[in-house]
Amino acid sequence: MNETFITKLGDHRGGKRIWIEGKRLVNAGFEAGVMYQRDWTPNTLTLTLLYEDDIVTSKPSLVSAKGDKPIIDITGQRVANHFPNCDKVSVTYEQGVITIKGIPNA
C-alpha cells in the first residue's frame, strides 16, 4: 500500500490544521486508540505507529475517533511554522507510516 493524496491545510485559531480521517488511516494501520510518534523535519512531518517494544524519541500521540472513524487532527502554530507559504500538503499513506509534505504556494 502506498497512496498519496493532496489536502488543504485548514485554519485553526490563528494557526494551521492538518486533519486526516477514515479508511486511509485504517488501511495504513492507524486505527482509533493506537499510539504514534510525530517526527518534524524540514518541510516534512512523519507519523509512525508505535509498537510495544519501540523506543520513543518524542511524546507519543493517540489516534482519536468520531464514532468508528479514526481521526488525526494536528493543530497549532507549529503546523503554520513548519509549513510556511503552504496552503496544501501531500499525504502519503504506507503501512505504519504517514508522510506529510508541504506544497509551496504557486
Short mmCIF file of N, CA and C in Angstrom, two decimals, residues 9-55:
data_model
loop_
_atom_site.label_atom_id
_atom_site.label_comp_id
_atom_site.label_asym_id
_atom_site.label_seq_id
_atom_site.Cartn_x
_atom_site.Cartn_y
_atom_site.Cartn_z
N LEU A 9 -4.44 22.66 3.94
CA LEU A 9 -4.19 22.96 5.35
C LEU A 9 -5.35 23.82 5.81
N GLY A 10 -6.00 23.42 6.86
CA GLY A 10 -7.10 24.21 7.40
C GLY A 10 -6.59 25.31 8.30
N ASP A 11 -7.47 26.21 8.68
CA ASP A 11 -7.14 27.27 9.64
C ASP A 11 -7.75 26.91 10.98
N HIS A 12 -7.00 27.21 12.04
CA HIS A 12 -7.49 26.91 13.37
C HIS A 12 -6.91 27.89 14.38
N ARG A 13 -7.72 28.85 14.82
CA ARG A 13 -7.34 29.82 15.85
C ARG A 13 -5.99 30.49 15.57
N GLY A 14 -5.82 30.98 14.38
CA GLY A 14 -4.60 31.70 14.02
C GLY A 14 -3.46 30.80 13.59
N GLY A 15 -3.65 29.51 13.69
CA GLY A 15 -2.64 28.56 13.24
C GLY A 15 -3.17 27.77 12.07
N LYS A 16 -2.52 26.69 11.78
CA LYS A 16 -2.95 25.81 10.69
C LYS A 16 -3.36 24.46 11.27
N ARG A 17 -4.11 23.71 10.47
CA ARG A 17 -4.62 22.41 10.91
C ARG A 17 -4.42 21.37 9.81
N ILE A 18 -3.91 20.21 10.24
CA ILE A 18 -3.86 19.04 9.38
C ILE A 18 -4.90 18.08 9.92
N TRP A 19 -5.87 17.73 9.10
CA TRP A 19 -6.97 16.86 9.51
C TRP A 19 -7.03 15.70 8.52
N ILE A 20 -6.78 14.49 9.00
CA ILE A 20 -6.91 13.31 8.15
C ILE A 20 -7.77 12.29 8.90
N GLU A 21 -8.58 11.55 8.14
CA GLU A 21 -9.54 10.66 8.77
C GLU A 21 -9.91 9.51 7.85
N GLY A 22 -10.53 8.51 8.45
CA GLY A 22 -11.21 7.48 7.69
C GLY A 22 -10.41 6.27 7.26
N LYS A 23 -10.87 5.65 6.17
CA LYS A 23 -10.37 4.35 5.77
C LYS A 23 -8.90 4.35 5.37
N ARG A 24 -8.39 5.47 4.87
CA ARG A 24 -6.96 5.52 4.54
C ARG A 24 -6.11 5.32 5.79
N LEU A 25 -6.55 5.91 6.91
CA LEU A 25 -5.84 5.70 8.17
C LEU A 25 -5.88 4.23 8.57
N VAL A 26 -7.06 3.63 8.51
CA VAL A 26 -7.21 2.22 8.88
C VAL A 26 -6.34 1.35 7.99
N ASN A 27 -6.34 1.59 6.69
CA ASN A 27 -5.54 0.79 5.76
C ASN A 27 -4.05 0.88 6.06
N ALA A 28 -3.61 2.01 6.64
CA ALA A 28 -2.20 2.19 6.99
C ALA A 28 -1.91 1.70 8.41
N GLY A 29 -2.94 1.20 9.12
CA GLY A 29 -2.75 0.68 10.47
C GLY A 29 -3.04 1.67 11.58
N PHE A 30 -3.47 2.89 11.24
CA PHE A 30 -3.73 3.94 12.22
C PHE A 30 -5.20 3.87 12.66
N GLU A 31 -5.52 2.89 13.47
CA GLU A 31 -6.87 2.72 13.97
C GLU A 31 -7.05 3.51 15.26
N ALA A 32 -8.28 3.81 15.59
CA ALA A 32 -8.58 4.56 16.81
C ALA A 32 -7.95 3.88 18.02
N GLY A 33 -7.29 4.70 18.85
CA GLY A 33 -6.70 4.21 20.08
C GLY A 33 -5.25 3.79 19.99
N VAL A 34 -4.67 3.70 18.78
CA VAL A 34 -3.26 3.31 18.68
C VAL A 34 -2.38 4.55 18.86
N MET A 35 -1.16 4.31 19.31
CA MET A 35 -0.21 5.38 19.55
C MET A 35 0.71 5.54 18.34
N TYR A 36 1.10 6.79 18.09
CA TYR A 36 2.05 7.08 17.02
C TYR A 36 2.98 8.20 17.46
N GLN A 37 4.08 8.32 16.75
CA GLN A 37 5.08 9.34 17.05
C GLN A 37 5.14 10.33 15.89
N ARG A 38 5.33 11.59 16.22
CA ARG A 38 5.49 12.65 15.21
C ARG A 38 6.96 13.02 15.10
N ASP A 39 7.49 13.02 13.90
CA ASP A 39 8.87 13.45 13.65
C ASP A 39 8.84 14.61 12.66
N TRP A 40 9.25 15.79 13.14
CA TRP A 40 9.24 17.00 12.34
C TRP A 40 10.63 17.20 11.75
N THR A 41 10.74 17.20 10.43
CA THR A 41 11.98 17.54 9.73
C THR A 41 11.63 18.63 8.73
N PRO A 42 12.61 19.32 8.14
CA PRO A 42 12.28 20.44 7.25
C PRO A 42 11.24 20.06 6.18
N ASN A 43 10.12 20.79 6.19
CA ASN A 43 9.02 20.65 5.25
C ASN A 43 8.34 19.29 5.25
N THR A 44 8.62 18.46 6.26
CA THR A 44 8.03 17.13 6.32
C THR A 44 7.65 16.78 7.76
N LEU A 45 6.50 16.17 7.90
CA LEU A 45 6.05 15.62 9.18
C LEU A 45 5.78 14.15 8.93
N THR A 46 6.45 13.27 9.70
CA THR A 46 6.27 11.84 9.55
C THR A 46 5.58 11.29 10.80
N LEU A 47 4.51 10.56 10.58
CA LEU A 47 3.77 9.91 11.65
C LEU A 47 4.08 8.41 11.57
N THR A 48 4.57 7.85 12.67
CA THR A 48 4.97 6.45 12.68
C THR A 48 4.27 5.72 13.81
N LEU A 49 3.62 4.60 13.48
CA LEU A 49 2.97 3.81 14.51
C LEU A 49 3.97 3.33 15.53
N LEU A 50 3.56 3.28 16.78
CA LEU A 50 4.41 2.78 17.85
C LEU A 50 3.93 1.38 18.25
N TYR A 51 4.89 0.50 18.40
CA TYR A 51 4.60 -0.85 18.83
C TYR A 51 5.19 -1.06 20.22
N GLU A 52 4.81 -2.13 20.86
CA GLU A 52 5.14 -2.38 22.25
C GLU A 52 6.63 -2.21 22.57
N ASP A 53 7.53 -2.67 21.72
CA ASP A 53 8.96 -2.64 22.00
C ASP A 53 9.69 -1.44 21.41
N ASP A 54 8.96 -0.51 20.81
CA ASP A 54 9.60 0.65 20.18
C ASP A 54 10.20 1.60 21.21
N ILE A 55 11.30 2.22 20.83
CA ILE A 55 11.91 3.27 21.63
C ILE A 55 11.28 4.58 21.20
#
